[in-house]
PDB file of C-alpha atoms in Angstrom:
ATOM      1  CA  UNK L 275      26.527 -16.040 120.991  1.00 48.00           C
ATOM      2  CA  UNK L 276      28.138 -15.983 117.560  1.00 47.00           C
ATOM      3  CA  UNK L 277      31.460 -14.276 117.047  1.00 48.00           C
ATOM      4  CA  UNK L 278      31.124 -11.010 115.154  1.00 44.00           C
ATOM      5  CA  UNK L 279      33.697 -10.201 112.489  1.00 45.00           C
ATOM      6  CA  UNK L 280      36.445  -7.756 113.485  1.00 44.00           C
ATOM      7  CA  UNK L 281      35.752  -4.642 111.419  1.00 43.00           C
ATOM      8  CA  UNK L 282      38.480  -2.562 113.081  1.00 42.00           C
ATOM      9  CA  UNK L 283      41.281  -4.160 111.057  1.00 43.00           C
ATOM     10  CA  UNK L 284      42.008  -2.019 108.001  1.00 42.00           C
ATOM     11  CA  UNK L 285      41.812  -3.758 104.659  1.00 46.00           C
ATOM     12  CA  UNK L 286      45.131  -3.984 102.799  1.00 47.00           C
ATOM     13  CA  UNK L 287      45.461  -1.474  99.970  1.00 50.00           C
ATOM     14  CA  UNK L 288      45.342  -2.864  96.479  1.00 52.00           C
ATOM     15  CA  UNK L 289      48.684  -2.649  94.651  1.00 55.00           C
ATOM     16  CA  UNK L 290      49.011   0.740  92.982  1.00 61.00           C
ATOM     17  CA  UNK L 291      50.265   1.442  89.500  1.00 61.00           C
ATOM     18  CA  UNK L 292      52.089   4.724  88.881  1.00 74.00           C
ATOM     19  CA  UNK L 293      50.570   6.043  85.650  1.00 73.00           C
ATOM     20  CA  UNK L 294      49.054   9.362  84.570  1.00 84.00           C
ATOM     21  CA  UNK L 295      45.437   9.287  83.433  1.00 84.00           C
ATOM     22  CA  UNK L 296      43.092  12.179  82.660  1.00 88.00           C
ATOM     23  CA  UNK L 297      40.200  12.303  85.102  1.00 90.00           C
ATOM     24  CA  UNK L 298      37.266  14.722  85.338  1.00 91.00           C
ATOM     25  CA  UNK L 299      35.262  15.300  88.502  1.00 90.00           C
ATOM     26  CA  UNK L 300      32.783  17.804  89.895  1.00 81.00           C
ATOM     27  CA  UNK L 301      34.031  20.451  92.306  1.00 74.00           C
ATOM     28  CA  UNK L 302      32.376  23.569  93.693  1.00 70.00           C
ATOM     29  CA  UNK L 303      33.247  25.443  90.501  1.00 69.00           C
ATOM     30  CA  UNK L 304      31.931  22.774  88.091  1.00 77.00           C
ATOM     31  CA  UNK L 305      33.699  19.921  86.311  1.00 83.00           C
ATOM     32  CA  UNK L 306      37.486  19.963  86.651  1.00 89.00           C
ATOM     33  CA  UNK L 307      39.993  17.951  84.642  1.00 89.00           C
ATOM     34  CA  UNK L 308      43.184  16.864  86.408  1.00 91.00           C
ATOM     35  CA  UNK L 309      45.486  13.887  86.235  1.00 90.00           C
ATOM     36  CA  UNK L 310      45.358  10.772  88.355  1.00 89.00           C
ATOM     37  CA  UNK L 311      48.959   9.776  89.041  1.00 87.00           C
ATOM     38  CA  UNK L 312      48.346   6.305  90.349  1.00 86.00           C
ATOM     39  CA  UNK L 313      45.568   3.794  90.022  1.00 84.00           C
ATOM     40  CA  UNK L 314      44.487   0.516  91.542  1.00 83.00           C
ATOM     41  CA  UNK L 315      41.347  -1.548  91.266  1.00 80.00           C
ATOM     42  CA  UNK L 316      40.142   0.185  94.436  1.00 87.00           C
ATOM     43  CA  UNK L 317      40.889   3.849  93.779  1.00 90.00           C
ATOM     44  CA  UNK L 318      43.216   6.538  92.491  1.00 91.00           C
ATOM     45  CA  UNK L 319      45.210   9.584  93.540  1.00 93.00           C
ATOM     46  CA  UNK L 320      44.432  12.862  91.748  1.00 93.00           C
ATOM     47  CA  UNK L 321      47.027  15.641  91.534  1.00 92.00           C
ATOM     48  CA  UNK L 322      45.264  18.904  92.377  1.00 91.00           C
ATOM     49  CA  UNK L 323      46.081  22.104  94.246  1.00 88.00           C
ATOM     50  CA  UNK L 324      42.454  22.213  95.451  1.00 88.00           C
ATOM     51  CA  UNK L 325      41.529  18.813  96.913  1.00 91.00           C
ATOM     52  CA  UNK L 326      37.957  18.233  98.018  1.00 92.00           C
ATOM     53  CA  UNK L 327      37.353  17.617 101.736  1.00 93.00           C
ATOM     54  CA  UNK L 328      37.828  14.093 103.118  1.00 95.00           C
ATOM     55  CA  UNK L 329      34.519  12.213 103.005  1.00 94.00           C
ATOM     56  CA  UNK L 330      33.239  14.052  99.919  1.00 93.00           C
ATOM     57  CA  UNK L 331      31.485  11.767  97.441  1.00 92.00           C
ATOM     58  CA  UNK L 332      32.599  12.542  93.912  1.00 92.00           C
ATOM     59  CA  UNK L 333      31.569  11.478  90.413  1.00 90.00           C
ATOM     60  CA  UNK L 334      34.614  10.602  88.297  1.00 90.00           C
ATOM     61  CA  UNK L 335      35.056  10.246  84.559  1.00 89.00           C
ATOM     62  CA  UNK L 336      38.286   8.287  84.052  1.00 86.00           C
ATOM     63  CA  UNK L 337      39.757   7.962  80.574  1.00 81.00           C
ATOM     64  CA  UNK L 338      41.468   4.585  80.156  1.00 77.00           C
ATOM     65  CA  UNK L 339      43.680   4.179  77.077  1.00 75.00           C
ATOM     66  CA  UNK L 340      42.143   1.801  74.559  1.00 73.00           C
ATOM     67  CA  UNK L 341      38.605   2.457  75.802  1.00 72.00           C
ATOM     68  CA  UNK L 342      36.399   4.523  73.479  1.00 75.00           C
ATOM     69  CA  UNK L 343      34.604   6.427  76.227  1.00 78.00           C
ATOM     70  CA  UNK L 344      35.441   7.446  79.834  1.00 82.00           C
ATOM     71  CA  UNK L 345      34.543   5.102  82.675  1.00 84.00           C
ATOM     72  CA  UNK L 346      31.921   6.767  84.906  1.00 88.00           C
ATOM     73  CA  UNK L 347      32.651   5.992  88.574  1.00 89.00           C
ATOM     74  CA  UNK L 348      31.631   7.158  92.016  1.00 90.00           C
ATOM     75  CA  UNK L 349      34.275   7.655  94.663  1.00 92.00           C
ATOM     76  CA  UNK L 350      34.847   9.057  98.127  1.00 94.00           C
ATOM     77  CA  UNK L 351      37.799  11.246  99.110  1.00 95.00           C
ATOM     78  CA  UNK L 352      39.732   9.332 101.780  1.00 96.00           C
ATOM     79  CA  UNK L 353      42.891  11.441 102.160  1.00 93.00           C
ATOM     80  CA  UNK L 354      44.229  14.804 101.025  1.00 93.00           C
ATOM     81  CA  UNK L 355      47.635  16.428 100.793  1.00 86.00           C
ATOM     82  CA  UNK L 356      47.802  20.225 100.671  1.00 79.00           C
ATOM     83  CA  UNK L 357      50.340  22.191  98.648  1.00 70.00           C
ATOM     84  CA  UNK L 358      53.665  22.103 100.514  1.00 67.00           C
ATOM     85  CA  UNK L 359      52.420  19.671 103.173  1.00 64.00           C
ATOM     86  CA  UNK L 360      54.850  16.921 102.180  1.00 65.00           C
ATOM     87  CA  UNK L 361      58.011  16.762 100.108  1.00 67.00           C
ATOM     88  CA  UNK L 362      57.332  13.132  99.195  1.00 66.00           C
ATOM     89  CA  UNK L 363      53.650  13.554  98.241  1.00 68.00           C
ATOM     90  CA  UNK L 364      52.322  15.827  95.521  1.00 81.00           C
ATOM     91  CA  UNK L 365      49.278  17.910  96.466  1.00 88.00           C
ATOM     92  CA  UNK L 366      46.028  16.143  95.765  1.00 93.00           C
ATOM     93  CA  UNK L 367      43.482  13.664  97.024  1.00 94.00           C
ATOM     94  CA  UNK L 368      43.094   9.914  97.309  1.00 94.00           C
ATOM     95  CA  UNK L 369      39.716   8.695  96.083  1.00 94.00           C
ATOM     96  CA  UNK L 370      38.341   5.248  96.883  1.00 93.00           C
ATOM     97  CA  UNK L 371      35.874   3.801  94.379  1.00 91.00           C
ATOM     98  CA  UNK L 372      32.417   3.063  95.814  1.00 91.00           C
ATOM     99  CA  UNK L 373      29.491   1.190  94.291  1.00 81.00           C
ATOM    100  CA  UNK L 374      31.510  -0.009  91.296  1.00 84.00           C
ATOM    101  CA  UNK L 375      29.733  -2.667  89.264  1.00 86.00           C
ATOM    102  CA  UNK L 376      31.551  -5.835  88.189  1.00 86.00           C
ATOM    103  CA  UNK L 377      31.959  -4.714  84.565  1.00 84.00           C
ATOM    104  CA  UNK L 378      33.714  -1.450  85.489  1.00 82.00           C
ATOM    105  CA  UNK L 379      35.856  -3.110  88.172  1.00 82.00           C
ATOM    106  CA  UNK L 380      36.919  -5.772  85.654  1.00 84.00           C
ATOM    107  CA  UNK L 381      37.853  -3.122  83.068  1.00 81.00           C
ATOM    108  CA  UNK L 382      39.945  -1.237  85.631  1.00 82.00           C
ATOM    109  CA  UNK L 383      41.642  -4.428  86.878  1.00 83.00           C
ATOM    110  CA  UNK L 384      42.431  -5.529  83.310  1.00 82.00           C
ATOM    111  CA  UNK L 385      43.889  -2.112  82.480  1.00 81.00           C
ATOM    112  CA  UNK L 386      46.052  -2.067  85.642  1.00 79.00           C
ATOM    113  CA  UNK L 387      47.304  -5.611  85.020  1.00 80.00           C
ATOM    114  CA  UNK L 388      47.995  -4.932  81.326  1.00 79.00           C
ATOM    115  CA  UNK L 389      50.049  -1.839  82.159  1.00 75.00           C
ATOM    116  CA  UNK L 390      51.866  -3.611  84.981  1.00 73.00           C
ATOM    117  CA  UNK L 391      52.911  -6.403  82.602  1.00 76.00           C
ATOM    118  CA  UNK L 392      54.121  -3.855  80.009  1.00 71.00           C
ATOM    119  CA  UNK L 393      56.259  -1.867  82.446  1.00 63.00           C
ATOM    120  CA  UNK L 394      59.880  -2.896  82.915  1.00 59.00           C
ATOM    121  CA  UNK L 395      60.658  -4.521  86.289  1.00 57.00           C
ATOM    122  CA  UNK L 396      62.043  -2.140  88.914  1.00 53.00           C
TER     123      UNK L 396
END
């Protein structure tokens, strides 16, 4: 019998870059524009007082500086933080990118790496 891969081990999170980006997404009331406050090649965190429920699939339009049109992505809400729930976390939702093609993933990775190299070391 062949060994099956252990799927219970969580994958390490991709390094996050603290940077504000405008992002639009569909909510119950239509398209909403908020700001993502951090970004990685695997997802982003959106500041919002009205996060969508965990597990919700969401269409995102992310505006990357230097790109002439928003990047159209699909994501899934993986975590939320309600207003006042945490002093260290602003209210909002973490969204993991799903079904991202290689071109879009490359553009996001290049943007994150370019910004990271431009920021002063901590």
